[in-house]
């Protein structure tokens, strides 16, 4: 039987991943501070919704899909005890509340640290894995690039957690590229900046990364 998924968030990423997990046979509960934000999604998808804590308690695997600046506060509301021993898929990007500069997003993190390392240190109960942050939500599930599977870069300190996330990415049609321990998030998080540049400069949003190998 597939794992139960608790998704923290009510925005477009949470909803797209929620629908994707449901369509791939997982049980899903979405978490939010305001369940009314998910009424439309629940109506079309038939999934469950509750508080951050209820979703985190429901999930065998947790997906963090909130505004980057709110990662810590959302996990705090979810409750550290509800993360204990669980894989936490971190989709967030540390985007500051500032406008892009010539198409380049501004981050509140630095290159010698990352949002995910900070969250992992603050919530050692969870087994964090960075994933889904380097592509637009339109391509997160079953990305179609004329038969070419794009690359999803992941990292985290726990091998079993990364194995679980790789199995999910296999289900969702991705080629997983494991970049190692949590520190690799220092490189994976800024991929979102790169991904967004063609969008902000030329309104081009229909792309994904591929690691070519010999
Ligand atoms: N949009 C994309 O295509 C894309 C692609 C890759 C990665 N990402 C990353 O995915 C994450 C989610 O993005 P999004 O566009 O779906 O949504 P978003 O607008 O960045 O975030 C919405 C979520 O943030 C939560 N939030 C806001 N203020 C909060 C607070 N004070 N305390 C706790 N939670 C709070 C909201 O919780 P409530 O439900 O309680 O209101 C809501 O669930 C972001 O970190 C983003 O960088 C986005």
Tab-separated table of C-alpha atoms and ligand atoms in Angstrom:
chain	number	residue	atom	x	y	z
A	1	UNK	CA	0.000	0.000	0.000
A	2	UNK	CA	1.222	3.512	-0.805
A	3	UNK	CA	2.196	5.959	1.929
A	4	UNK	CA	-0.225	8.524	3.326
A	5	UNK	CA	0.809	12.064	2.369
A	6	UNK	CA	0.309	15.153	4.552
A	7	UNK	CA	0.770	18.336	2.559
A	8	UNK	CA	1.442	21.592	4.420
A	9	UNK	CA	0.076	24.368	2.229
A	10	UNK	CA	-2.943	25.572	0.289
A	11	UNK	CA	-1.259	27.365	-2.634
A	12	UNK	CA	-0.803	26.210	-6.211
A	13	UNK	CA	2.130	23.880	-5.410
A	14	UNK	CA	0.255	22.199	-2.565
A	15	UNK	CA	-2.821	21.759	-4.753
A	16	UNK	CA	-0.926	20.453	-7.803
A	17	UNK	CA	1.045	17.977	-5.697
A	18	UNK	CA	-2.087	17.023	-3.752
A	19	UNK	CA	-3.913	16.183	-6.978
A	20	UNK	CA	-0.825	14.397	-8.339
A	21	UNK	CA	-0.497	12.181	-5.269
A	22	UNK	CA	-4.240	11.373	-5.336
A	23	UNK	CA	-4.072	10.492	-9.048
A	24	UNK	CA	-1.117	8.197	-8.373
A	25	UNK	CA	-3.031	6.277	-5.709
A	26	UNK	CA	-1.742	7.912	-2.518
A	27	UNK	CA	-4.020	9.046	0.325
A	28	UNK	CA	-3.680	12.798	0.862
A	29	UNK	CA	-4.543	15.333	3.540
A	30	UNK	CA	-3.832	19.006	2.934
A	31	UNK	CA	-2.981	21.342	5.832
A	32	UNK	CA	-3.654	25.067	6.091
A	33	UNK	CA	-4.474	27.768	8.640
A	34	UNK	CA	-7.736	28.357	6.740
A	35	UNK	CA	-9.501	25.301	5.309
A	36	UNK	CA	-11.853	27.490	3.242
A	37	UNK	CA	-8.891	28.143	0.883
A	38	UNK	CA	-9.076	24.493	-0.109
A	39	UNK	CA	-12.837	24.266	-0.612
A	40	UNK	CA	-12.550	24.460	-4.415
A	41	UNK	CA	-9.747	21.887	-4.511
A	42	UNK	CA	-11.692	19.540	-2.234
A	43	UNK	CA	-14.785	19.890	-4.400
A	44	UNK	CA	-12.981	18.901	-7.599
A	45	UNK	CA	-10.484	16.412	-6.129
A	46	UNK	CA	-12.367	14.917	-3.174
A	47	UNK	CA	-9.268	15.041	-0.933
A	48	UNK	CA	-9.091	15.693	2.806
A	49	UNK	CA	-8.096	19.008	4.376
A	50	UNK	CA	-7.425	20.157	7.942
A	51	UNK	CA	-5.017	22.149	10.047
A	52	UNK	CA	-1.232	21.992	9.556
A	53	UNK	CA	-1.059	19.737	12.633
A	54	UNK	CA	-3.829	17.426	11.402
A	55	UNK	CA	-2.176	17.026	7.987
A	56	UNK	CA	1.237	16.409	9.546
A	57	UNK	CA	-0.199	13.849	11.927
A	58	UNK	CA	-2.061	12.122	9.042
A	59	UNK	CA	0.946	11.825	6.737
A	60	UNK	CA	3.561	9.065	6.766
A	61	UNK	CA	5.379	11.466	4.461
A	62	UNK	CA	5.093	15.255	4.820
A	63	UNK	CA	5.321	17.767	1.963
A	64	UNK	CA	6.260	21.331	2.916
A	65	UNK	CA	4.714	23.646	0.288
A	66	UNK	CA	4.388	27.065	1.916
A	67	UNK	CA	5.808	30.512	1.216
A	68	UNK	CA	9.586	30.309	1.733
A	69	UNK	CA	9.660	32.876	4.523
A	70	UNK	CA	7.033	30.820	6.398
A	71	UNK	CA	8.665	27.378	6.335
A	72	UNK	CA	9.684	27.432	9.968
A	73	UNK	CA	6.399	28.874	11.178
A	74	UNK	CA	4.329	26.336	9.220
A	75	UNK	CA	6.415	23.445	10.586
A	76	UNK	CA	6.025	24.908	14.069
A	77	UNK	CA	2.244	24.897	13.628
A	78	UNK	CA	2.431	21.347	12.253
A	79	UNK	CA	4.191	20.312	15.471
A	80	UNK	CA	7.654	18.782	15.741
A	81	UNK	CA	6.215	15.598	17.243
A	82	UNK	CA	4.127	15.061	14.103
A	83	UNK	CA	7.325	15.074	12.009
A	84	UNK	CA	9.138	12.482	14.099
A	85	UNK	CA	10.931	9.925	11.924
A	86	UNK	CA	9.060	11.085	8.803
A	87	UNK	CA	10.387	12.107	5.412
A	88	UNK	CA	9.716	15.818	4.862
A	89	UNK	CA	9.778	16.802	1.193
A	90	UNK	CA	10.863	20.433	1.110
A	91	UNK	CA	9.559	22.173	-2.031
A	92	UNK	CA	10.204	25.697	-0.741
A	93	UNK	CA	12.507	28.390	-2.039
A	94	UNK	CA	13.973	31.124	0.174
A	95	UNK	CA	12.554	33.981	-1.879
A	96	UNK	CA	12.712	37.327	-0.081
A	97	UNK	CA	9.781	39.751	-0.081
A	98	UNK	CA	11.626	41.886	-2.647
A	99	UNK	CA	11.187	42.285	-6.419
A	100	UNK	CA	13.453	40.465	-8.929
A	101	UNK	CA	16.474	42.438	-10.215
A	102	UNK	CA	16.708	42.180	-14.015
A	103	UNK	CA	14.726	38.952	-13.777
A	104	UNK	CA	16.802	37.515	-10.912
A	105	UNK	CA	14.870	36.643	-7.758
A	106	UNK	CA	16.250	37.909	-4.462
A	107	UNK	CA	16.839	35.290	-1.738
A	108	UNK	CA	17.022	35.707	2.022
A	109	UNK	CA	19.511	32.806	2.301
A	110	UNK	CA	23.243	32.967	1.562
A	111	UNK	CA	25.404	30.686	-0.588
A	112	UNK	CA	27.120	29.240	2.498
A	113	UNK	CA	23.799	28.090	3.940
A	114	UNK	CA	20.373	27.054	2.711
A	115	UNK	CA	16.771	27.159	3.792
A	116	UNK	CA	16.630	23.364	4.039
A	117	UNK	CA	19.718	23.084	6.271
A	118	UNK	CA	18.153	25.657	8.568
A	119	UNK	CA	14.842	23.761	8.701
A	120	UNK	CA	16.631	20.420	9.229
A	121	UNK	CA	18.578	21.925	12.148
A	122	UNK	CA	15.448	23.476	13.657
A	123	UNK	CA	13.345	20.305	13.235
A	124	UNK	CA	15.782	17.371	13.680
A	125	UNK	CA	12.758	15.074	14.155
A	126	UNK	CA	12.074	15.160	10.396
A	127	UNK	CA	14.178	13.684	7.609
A	128	UNK	CA	14.280	16.509	5.091
A	129	UNK	CA	14.690	15.994	1.348
A	130	UNK	CA	14.782	18.909	-1.081
A	131	UNK	CA	12.671	18.262	-4.194
A	132	UNK	CA	10.252	19.926	-6.620
A	133	UNK	CA	11.725	23.412	-5.973
A	134	UNK	CA	13.526	23.735	-9.328
A	135	UNK	CA	10.561	23.495	-11.698
A	136	UNK	CA	7.267	25.330	-12.188
A	137	UNK	CA	4.143	23.682	-10.816
A	138	UNK	CA	2.816	23.006	-14.340
A	139	UNK	CA	5.483	20.316	-14.786
A	140	UNK	CA	5.638	18.767	-11.313
A	141	UNK	CA	3.470	15.775	-12.224
A	142	UNK	CA	4.030	13.682	-15.364
A	143	UNK	CA	6.200	16.295	-17.135
A	144	UNK	CA	5.872	15.923	-20.902
A	145	UNK	CA	8.959	16.978	-22.876
A	146	UNK	CA	8.424	14.787	-25.964
A	147	UNK	CA	9.578	11.610	-24.288
A	148	UNK	CA	12.602	13.108	-22.488
A	149	UNK	CA	12.455	12.811	-18.715
A	150	UNK	CA	13.679	15.992	-17.017
A	151	UNK	CA	15.999	15.866	-13.991
A	152	UNK	CA	14.822	16.496	-10.451
A	153	UNK	CA	17.709	17.428	-8.187
A	154	UNK	CA	17.284	16.196	-4.627
A	155	UNK	CA	19.429	16.187	-1.483
A	156	UNK	CA	19.157	15.335	2.192
A	157	UNK	CA	20.994	13.600	5.020
A	158	UNK	CA	18.895	10.425	5.200
A	159	UNK	CA	19.367	7.744	2.530
A	160	UNK	CA	16.032	6.000	3.221
A	161	UNK	CA	14.130	9.275	2.985
A	162	UNK	CA	15.792	10.030	-0.362
A	163	UNK	CA	14.856	6.505	-1.512
A	164	UNK	CA	11.195	7.219	-0.662
A	165	UNK	CA	11.318	10.506	-2.572
A	166	UNK	CA	13.000	8.827	-5.546
A	167	UNK	CA	10.170	6.266	-5.678
A	168	UNK	CA	7.642	9.123	-5.731
A	169	UNK	CA	9.597	10.916	-8.464
A	170	UNK	CA	9.691	7.650	-10.467
A	171	UNK	CA	5.885	7.522	-10.145
A	172	UNK	CA	5.590	11.142	-11.250
A	173	UNK	CA	7.795	10.662	-14.347
A	174	UNK	CA	11.062	12.264	-13.235
A	175	UNK	CA	14.688	11.222	-13.451
A	176	UNK	CA	16.120	11.768	-9.974
A	177	UNK	CA	19.581	13.236	-9.487
A	178	UNK	CA	20.731	12.749	-5.891
A	179	UNK	CA	23.189	15.540	-5.094
A	180	UNK	CA	24.133	14.251	-1.644
A	181	UNK	CA	23.657	15.709	1.827
A	182	UNK	CA	21.628	18.714	2.981
A	183	UNK	CA	24.423	21.162	2.092
A	184	UNK	CA	23.652	20.525	-1.611
A	185	UNK	CA	20.485	22.579	-1.078
A	186	UNK	CA	22.833	25.607	-1.271
A	187	UNK	CA	23.102	24.769	-4.992
A	188	UNK	CA	19.628	23.302	-5.601
A	189	UNK	CA	17.640	26.192	-4.086
A	190	UNK	CA	19.162	28.807	-6.455
A	191	UNK	CA	18.115	26.663	-9.451
A	192	UNK	CA	14.713	28.288	-8.965
A	193	UNK	CA	16.326	31.683	-9.634
A	194	UNK	CA	17.767	30.343	-12.884
A	195	UNK	CA	14.504	28.613	-13.835
A	196	UNK	CA	12.532	31.865	-13.380
A	197	UNK	CA	14.849	34.190	-15.359
A	198	UNK	CA	13.424	33.374	-18.848
A	199	UNK	CA	9.974	33.821	-17.336
A	200	UNK	CA	10.593	37.255	-15.865
A	201	UNK	CA	12.611	38.472	-18.902
A	202	UNK	CA	10.653	36.934	-21.799
A	203	UNK	CA	7.510	35.381	-20.279
A	204	UNK	CA	8.883	31.878	-21.046
A	205	UNK	CA	7.925	29.408	-18.344
A	206	UNK	CA	7.737	26.093	-20.223
A	207	UNK	CA	11.070	24.446	-19.427
A	208	UNK	CA	12.780	22.067	-17.005
A	209	UNK	CA	16.379	21.117	-16.255
A	210	UNK	CA	18.081	18.021	-17.677
A	211	UNK	CA	21.483	16.749	-16.532
A	212	UNK	CA	23.212	15.311	-19.613
A	213	UNK	CA	25.597	12.472	-18.839
A	214	UNK	CA	27.981	10.220	-20.753
B	1	LIG	N1	4.687	28.324	-7.706
B	1	LIG	C1	5.516	27.446	-8.250
B	1	LIG	O1	5.352	27.030	-9.428
B	1	LIG	C2	6.658	26.886	-7.437
B	1	LIG	C3	7.560	25.996	-8.012
B	1	LIG	C4	8.568	25.415	-7.228
B	1	LIG	C5	8.651	25.746	-5.882
B	1	LIG	N2	7.772	26.662	-5.337
B	1	LIG	C6	7.861	26.956	-3.899
B	1	LIG	O2	6.766	26.280	-3.292
B	1	LIG	C7	6.305	26.996	-2.139
B	1	LIG	C8	4.794	27.203	-2.251
B	1	LIG	O3	4.537	28.054	-3.341
B	1	LIG	P1	3.049	28.455	-3.791
B	1	LIG	O4	3.225	29.324	-4.979
B	1	LIG	O5	2.201	27.232	-3.880
B	1	LIG	O6	2.434	29.229	-2.568
B	1	LIG	P2	2.862	30.537	-1.727
B	1	LIG	O7	1.922	31.626	-2.070
B	1	LIG	O8	4.331	30.794	-1.836
B	1	LIG	O9	2.543	30.018	-0.256
B	1	LIG	C9	1.240	29.802	0.171
B	1	LIG	C10	1.294	29.033	1.457
B	1	LIG	O10	2.123	29.699	2.417
B	1	LIG	C11	1.490	29.624	3.675
B	1	LIG	N3	1.759	30.762	4.562
B	1	LIG	C12	1.744	32.080	4.226
B	1	LIG	N4	1.948	32.824	5.333
B	1	LIG	C13	2.088	31.935	6.386
B	1	LIG	C14	2.313	32.072	7.801
B	1	LIG	N5	2.444	33.280	8.349
B	1	LIG	N6	2.420	30.955	8.559
B	1	LIG	C15	2.300	29.721	8.001
B	1	LIG	N7	2.062	29.528	6.671
B	1	LIG	C16	1.960	30.620	5.895
B	1	LIG	C17	-0.011	29.639	3.353
B	1	LIG	O11	-0.641	28.997	4.428
B	1	LIG	P3	-2.222	29.011	4.588
B	1	LIG	O12	-2.703	27.867	3.751
B	1	LIG	O13	-2.406	28.765	6.027
B	1	LIG	O14	-2.693	30.360	4.111
B	1	LIG	C18	-0.080	28.866	2.062
B	1	LIG	O15	-0.298	27.506	2.313
B	1	LIG	C19	7.112	28.302	-2.118
B	1	LIG	O16	8.145	28.185	-1.170
B	1	LIG	C20	7.672	28.423	-3.529
B	1	LIG	O17	8.915	29.108	-3.581
B	1	LIG	C21	6.787	27.244	-6.080
